[in-house]
Coordinates of C-alpha atoms in Angstrom, one line a residue:
M1389 CA -121.5 30.1 257.5
A1390 CA -119.1 33.1 257.1
N1391 CA -119.9 35.0 253.8
R1392 CA -117.1 34.3 251.1
V1393 CA -115.2 37.2 249.5
K1394 CA -115.6 37.3 246.0
A1395 CA -112.7 36.8 244.1
P1396 CA -111.5 39.7 242.0
E1397 CA -112.2 39.5 238.3
K1398 CA -109.4 38.4 236.2
I1399 CA -108.1 41.0 233.9
S1400 CA -107.9 39.9 230.7
E1401 CA -104.9 40.4 228.4
D1402 CA -107.1 42.4 225.8
R1403 CA -108.3 44.8 228.7
K1404 CA -104.7 45.3 229.6
I1405 CA -103.7 46.2 226.3
A1406 CA -106.8 48.7 225.9
A1407 CA -106.0 50.1 229.3
D1408 CA -102.4 50.8 228.1
E1409 CA -103.2 52.2 224.9
Q1410 CA -105.7 54.5 226.6
I1411 CA -102.9 56.0 229.1
V1412 CA -100.7 56.3 225.8
E1413 CA -103.4 58.3 224.1
L1414 CA -104.6 60.5 226.9
S1415 CA -101.0 61.2 228.0
K1416 CA -100.2 63.0 224.6
R1417 CA -102.4 65.6 225.7
I1418 CA -100.0 66.5 228.8
E1419 CA -97.0 68.3 228.0
F1420 CA -95.2 70.0 230.7
F1421 CA -91.7 71.2 232.1
I1422 CA -90.4 71.9 235.5
T1423 CA -88.9 75.2 235.8
E1424 CA -87.1 76.8 238.9
Y1425 CA -87.2 80.8 239.3
S1426 CA -85.8 83.1 242.3
V1427 CA -88.1 84.8 244.7
E1428 CA -86.8 88.2 243.1
M1429 CA -87.6 86.8 239.5
L1430 CA -90.9 85.8 240.6
A1431 CA -91.7 89.0 242.2
D1432 CA -90.5 91.0 239.4
K1433 CA -92.5 89.0 236.8
M1434 CA -95.4 89.5 238.7
K1435 CA -94.8 93.3 238.6
N1436 CA -94.2 93.3 234.9
G1437 CA -97.1 91.6 234.1
E1438 CA -95.5 88.6 232.7
F1439 CA -97.6 86.4 235.0
V1440 CA -101.5 86.6 234.1
V1441 CA -104.1 86.0 236.7
P1442 CA -106.8 84.5 234.8
N1443 CA -110.7 85.3 235.2
Y1444 CA -111.4 82.2 236.9
Q1445 CA -109.2 82.7 239.8
R1446 CA -110.7 84.1 242.9
N1447 CA -109.9 87.6 244.0
F1448 CA -106.9 88.1 246.3
T1449 CA -108.4 87.0 249.6
W1450 CA -105.4 86.6 251.6
D1451 CA -105.6 88.5 254.9
H1452 CA -103.0 90.2 256.8
E1453 CA -102.2 87.3 259.1
R1454 CA -101.8 84.5 256.3
K1455 CA -99.7 86.9 254.2
T1456 CA -97.2 87.5 257.2
R1457 CA -97.3 83.7 257.8
F1458 CA -96.2 82.9 254.1
I1459 CA -93.2 85.4 254.3
E1460 CA -92.4 84.0 257.4
S1461 CA -92.0 80.3 256.2
L1462 CA -90.1 82.1 253.5
L1463 CA -87.6 83.8 255.8
L1464 CA -87.4 80.6 257.6
G1465 CA -86.2 78.3 254.5
L1466 CA -89.5 76.1 254.6
P1467 CA -90.3 74.4 251.4
I1468 CA -92.7 76.1 249.4
P1469 CA -95.4 74.5 247.4
F1470 CA -94.9 74.1 243.4
L1471 CA -96.4 76.8 241.5
F1472 CA -98.8 76.1 238.3
F1473 CA -98.6 77.6 235.1
W1474 CA -100.0 77.6 231.7
E1475 CA -97.8 78.8 228.8
M1476 CA -99.6 81.1 226.7
P1477 CA -99.2 81.5 222.9
D1478 CA -97.4 85.0 223.6
G1479 CA -94.8 83.6 225.8
K1480 CA -96.9 84.9 229.3
F1481 CA -97.4 82.5 231.8
E1482 CA -101.2 82.3 233.1
I1483 CA -101.2 81.2 237.0
V1484 CA -102.9 78.0 237.3
D1485 CA -102.5 77.7 241.0
G1486 CA -100.2 80.0 243.0
S1487 CA -101.6 83.5 242.5
Q1488 CA -102.0 84.5 246.1
R1489 CA -98.4 83.5 247.0
L1490 CA -96.9 85.1 243.9
R1491 CA -99.0 88.4 244.5
T1492 CA -97.7 88.3 248.3
M1493 CA -94.0 88.1 247.2
Q1494 CA -94.5 90.9 244.8
E1495 CA -96.0 92.8 247.7
F1496 CA -93.4 92.1 250.2
I1497 CA -90.4 92.8 247.7
H1498 CA -91.7 95.7 245.6
A1499 CA -94.7 97.4 247.6
G1500 CA -93.4 98.0 251.1
Y1501 CA -95.7 95.2 252.6
V1502 CA -95.4 95.3 256.6
L1503 CA -95.0 92.1 258.4
G1504 CA -97.5 91.5 261.0
P1505 CA -97.3 89.3 264.3
M1506 CA -95.4 86.3 263.7
D1507 CA -95.2 82.5 265.2
S1508 CA -91.6 82.2 265.2
L1509 CA -89.6 85.3 264.1
T1510 CA -90.9 87.6 266.3
A1511 CA -87.8 90.0 266.2
C1512 CA -88.9 90.6 262.6
E1513 CA -92.5 91.8 263.4
G1514 CA -93.1 95.3 261.7
F1515 CA -90.4 94.9 259.3
S1516 CA -90.8 95.5 255.5
F1517 CA -88.4 94.3 252.8
D1518 CA -86.3 97.1 253.0
D1519 CA -85.8 97.2 256.6
F1520 CA -83.6 93.8 256.5
P1521 CA -79.9 94.4 256.1
D1522 CA -78.4 93.9 252.5
P1523 CA -77.1 90.4 253.0
R1524 CA -80.3 89.3 254.1
R1525 CA -82.2 90.9 251.7
R1526 CA -80.1 89.2 248.9
K1527 CA -80.6 85.8 250.7
I1528 CA -84.5 86.3 250.4
K1529 CA -84.4 87.2 246.7
N1530 CA -82.3 84.3 246.0
R1531 CA -84.5 81.8 247.4
S1532 CA -85.8 79.5 244.8
V1533 CA -89.3 78.2 244.1
R1534 CA -90.2 75.4 241.6
G1535 CA -93.0 75.8 239.2
I1536 CA -94.4 73.0 236.8
V1537 CA -95.3 74.7 233.1
L1538 CA -98.1 72.9 231.0
N1539 CA -97.0 74.0 227.9
E1540 CA -99.1 75.9 224.9
H1541 CA -99.5 72.5 223.0
A1542 CA -101.6 70.9 225.5
D1543 CA -105.4 70.9 224.5
E1544 CA -108.1 72.8 226.4
Q1545 CA -109.4 69.6 228.0
A1546 CA -105.8 68.9 229.5
R1547 CA -105.8 72.4 230.9
F1548 CA -109.2 71.9 232.4
D1549 CA -108.0 68.4 234.0
L1550 CA -105.0 70.4 235.3
F1551 CA -107.1 72.8 236.9
D1552 CA -109.4 70.6 238.2
R1553 CA -106.8 68.1 239.8
I1554 CA -104.5 70.8 241.1
N1555 CA -107.3 72.4 243.2
T1556 CA -108.2 70.1 245.5
G1557 CA -107.7 71.4 249.0
S1558 CA -110.1 74.1 251.2
L1559 CA -109.8 76.9 248.7
T1560 CA -110.7 74.5 245.6
A1561 CA -111.6 76.1 242.5
G1562 CA -115.2 75.3 241.1
S1563 CA -115.8 73.6 237.8
A1564 CA -117.4 76.8 236.8
E1565 CA -114.2 78.7 237.6
V1566 CA -112.0 76.5 235.5
R1567 CA -114.6 76.2 232.8
R1568 CA -114.3 80.2 232.5
G1569 CA -110.6 79.9 232.5
A1570 CA -110.2 77.4 230.1
L1571 CA -113.2 78.2 227.9
A1572 CA -113.1 82.0 226.9
G1573 CA -115.6 82.5 224.5
P1574 CA -118.9 84.2 223.3
F1575 CA -121.0 81.6 224.7
M1576 CA -119.0 81.6 228.1
Q1577 CA -119.2 85.6 228.0
M1578 CA -123.2 85.1 227.8
I1579 CA -123.3 82.8 230.6
T1580 CA -121.2 85.3 232.8
D1581 CA -123.5 87.7 231.8
L1582 CA -126.7 86.0 232.4
A1583 CA -125.3 85.0 235.9
D1584 CA -125.3 88.4 236.9
D1585 CA -129.0 88.8 236.3
L1586 CA -130.9 90.6 239.1
A1587 CA -134.0 88.5 238.7
F1588 CA -132.0 85.3 238.7
K1589 CA -130.3 86.6 241.9
N1590 CA -133.5 87.1 243.7
L1591 CA -134.8 83.6 242.3
A1592 CA -131.6 81.8 242.9
P1593 CA -130.0 82.5 246.2
V1594 CA -126.4 81.2 246.9
P1595 CA -124.2 81.7 249.8
K1596 CA -121.4 84.0 249.7
K1597 CA -118.8 81.3 249.4
A1598 CA -120.6 79.7 246.4
E1599 CA -120.9 82.8 244.8
D1600 CA -117.5 83.5 245.0
M1601 CA -116.9 80.3 243.1
R1602 CA -119.3 81.1 240.5
E1603 CA -121.9 78.9 241.3
R1604 CA -124.6 80.6 239.4
E1605 CA -122.5 80.4 236.3
E1606 CA -122.7 76.7 236.9
L1607 CA -126.5 76.9 237.3
V1608 CA -126.9 78.9 234.0
T1609 CA -124.4 76.5 232.2
R1610 CA -126.6 73.2 233.3
F1611 CA -129.7 75.0 232.1
F1612 CA -128.6 75.4 228.6
G1613 CA -126.4 72.3 228.5
Y1614 CA -129.2 69.5 229.5
G1615 CA -131.9 71.8 228.2
D1616 CA -130.4 71.3 224.7
G1617 CA -130.5 67.7 225.2
T1618 CA -128.8 64.8 227.1
E1619 CA -128.3 62.5 224.4
A1620 CA -124.3 62.9 224.9
Y1621 CA -124.7 62.9 228.6
R1622 CA -122.9 60.1 230.5
D1623 CA -123.5 60.7 234.3
R1624 CA -120.4 62.8 234.4
P1625 CA -121.5 66.4 234.6
R1626 CA -117.9 68.0 234.6
E1627 CA -116.9 66.2 231.3
F1628 CA -120.4 66.7 229.7
L1629 CA -120.4 70.7 230.5
F1630 CA -116.9 71.2 229.3
N1631 CA -117.4 69.8 225.9
Y1632 CA -121.0 71.3 225.6
V1633 CA -119.5 74.8 226.4
K1634 CA -116.5 74.2 224.3
A1635 CA -119.0 73.2 221.2
M1636 CA -121.3 76.3 221.8
N1637 CA -118.4 78.9 221.8
E1638 CA -117.7 77.6 218.4
R1639 CA -121.6 77.8 217.2
F1640 CA -121.7 81.2 218.8
S1641 CA -118.7 82.5 217.1
A1642 CA -120.1 81.2 213.7
D1643 CA -123.5 82.7 214.2
P1644 CA -123.4 85.5 216.5
Q1645 CA -127.2 86.2 216.4
L1646 CA -127.6 82.8 218.6
R1647 CA -127.0 84.8 221.9
D1648 CA -130.2 86.7 221.4
Q1649 CA -132.2 83.2 221.1
Y1650 CA -130.4 82.0 224.2
V1651 CA -131.0 85.4 226.2
Q1652 CA -134.4 85.5 225.6
R1653 CA -135.0 81.6 226.4
F1654 CA -133.3 82.2 229.7
Q1655 CA -135.4 85.4 230.5
A1656 CA -138.6 83.6 229.6
M1657 CA -137.6 80.8 231.9
L1658 CA -136.9 83.5 234.8
E1659 CA -140.3 85.0 234.1
V1660 CA -142.6 82.1 234.2
V1661 CA -140.5 80.7 237.2
G1662 CA -140.9 83.9 239.1
R1663 CA -144.7 84.0 238.2
V1664 CA -145.3 80.2 239.3
F1665 CA -143.0 79.5 241.8
P1666 CA -143.6 82.1 244.9
I1667 CA -139.8 81.4 246.4
G1668 CA -138.4 80.7 243.3
F1669 CA -135.7 77.7 243.5
R1670 CA -135.7 77.6 247.2
K1671 CA -136.6 74.6 249.0
T1672 CA -137.9 76.9 251.7
A1673 CA -138.9 80.6 251.8
K1674 CA -136.0 81.4 254.5
A1675 CA -133.9 79.1 252.5
T1676 CA -130.3 80.8 251.2
S1677 CA -129.2 78.3 248.9
T1678 CA -130.4 76.9 245.5
P1679 CA -129.8 72.9 245.4
R1680 CA -128.7 72.0 241.8
A1681 CA -131.1 69.4 241.4
R1682 CA -134.0 71.3 242.3
F1683 CA -132.9 74.2 239.8
E1684 CA -132.5 71.9 237.0
A1685 CA -135.8 70.4 237.4
I1686 CA -137.6 73.6 237.8
S1687 CA -136.0 75.7 235.3
I1688 CA -135.7 73.1 232.5
G1689 CA -139.2 71.5 233.2
A1690 CA -140.6 75.2 233.3
A1691 CA -139.1 76.4 230.0
L1692 CA -140.3 73.0 228.2
A1693 CA -143.7 73.5 229.8
L1694 CA -143.9 77.1 228.5
D1695 CA -142.9 75.6 225.2
Q1696 CA -146.1 74.0 225.2
R1697 CA -148.6 76.3 227.3
P1698 CA -147.5 79.8 226.4
E1699 CA -150.5 80.8 228.8
L1700 CA -148.3 80.3 231.7
L1701 CA -146.9 83.8 231.4
V1702 CA -150.6 85.3 231.4
G1703 CA -153.3 82.7 232.3
P1704 CA -154.3 81.6 236.1
L1705 CA -151.5 80.5 238.3
P1706 CA -151.4 76.6 238.5
S1707 CA -150.6 75.1 242.0
T1708 CA -147.1 74.1 242.9
E1709 CA -148.0 72.9 246.3
W1710 CA -146.1 69.8 244.7
A1711 CA -142.8 71.6 244.6
H1712 CA -142.5 71.0 248.6
E1713 CA -143.9 67.4 248.7
G1714 CA -142.3 64.1 249.3
E1715 CA -142.5 62.8 245.7
F1716 CA -140.9 65.9 244.2
L1717 CA -138.5 66.0 247.1
A1718 CA -137.5 62.4 246.4
V1719 CA -136.8 62.8 242.6
T1720 CA -134.7 66.0 243.4
G1721 CA -132.8 63.9 246.0
A1722 CA -129.0 63.4 246.1
D1723 CA -128.9 59.7 245.8
G1724 CA -127.8 59.3 242.1
A1725 CA -128.7 62.9 241.3
N1726 CA -126.2 62.9 238.5
A1727 CA -127.4 59.7 236.5
R1728 CA -129.1 60.7 233.5
A1729 CA -132.5 58.8 234.1
R1730 CA -132.7 60.9 237.5
L1731 CA -132.0 63.8 235.6
N1732 CA -134.3 63.5 232.8
G1733 CA -137.1 62.2 235.4
R1734 CA -136.8 65.1 237.7
I1735 CA -137.1 67.5 234.7
E1736 CA -140.3 65.6 232.9
Y1737 CA -141.9 65.7 236.5
V1738 CA -142.0 69.4 236.6
R1739 CA -142.9 69.8 232.9
A1740 CA -145.8 67.4 233.4
K1741 CA -147.0 68.8 236.5
L1742 CA -146.9 72.5 234.8
V1743 CA -148.7 71.3 231.7
G1744 CA -151.3 69.2 233.4
A1745 CA -152.0 71.8 236.0
V1746 CA -153.2 74.7 233.3

């Protein structure tokens, strides 16, 4: 007998009403308008500093070939993707998406950028903007590009959502990058500083691409966020960590002395991990990356164990062979890694092992 397909659950009227109310409520956070600028105005605003590249944006990495290809598209009149901005309180626009396009336009119009080999417009190779005849220069400047501006009244979560949803391509911005842009403050600054700690870099290697996307800032944030308690955690790391950093910025602003406490806590964790785990947070001695679940388990578990057994820093070294065996590999596996029960379970596994081994 063929398996019957289960009929979809009928949505009640109460659920429909609740869903609509939620859409209305959350939509209130999103206020935006559509604008349209000429290439000339965009280049001028970039040159004059009216468009701001935020800290979370990665470095300007377009190579010569990609810049030339973009200008060729501009010359051909091909559609240019929307630019995305956030209207800052001072009236300047922070660039959410499109900084590399804007920088290339500025370089071409104002900085003498010379075009390289081109796919179609081979006759234009080697040209700078000033080499084109006057009519063509005017036409280039008059090209229009549309933009979407999230206005200053949108709250921080709305800005974060916009950053996160826009950057979905191959050059996507990581959660750590967009948190840095949306939640600048004293706690976020501490996260940035600790992520650059030399001992931490040695214990927690990350590939160059992940480093550029601020993976170490993500790891430091998870250490403090989950280490301070997971009562409010609902299996959604992005949302939980955003709210955590926002709240901690406020706490650090109210009590600047908290920074010293948190820095000492992080450094003590690094000291015990460096002493007890010969290869740090790596899975193998030659590994060039740090799995997040493994980092969470070892860093927070070690910090909790140190609270109970300070002699971990001076006494005999406990065995950590279990860190490379099947049971630990299973609790730090990818399946359901973000579930709260799995998160707490792997942290407790390390704590218990370290405390029991002394």
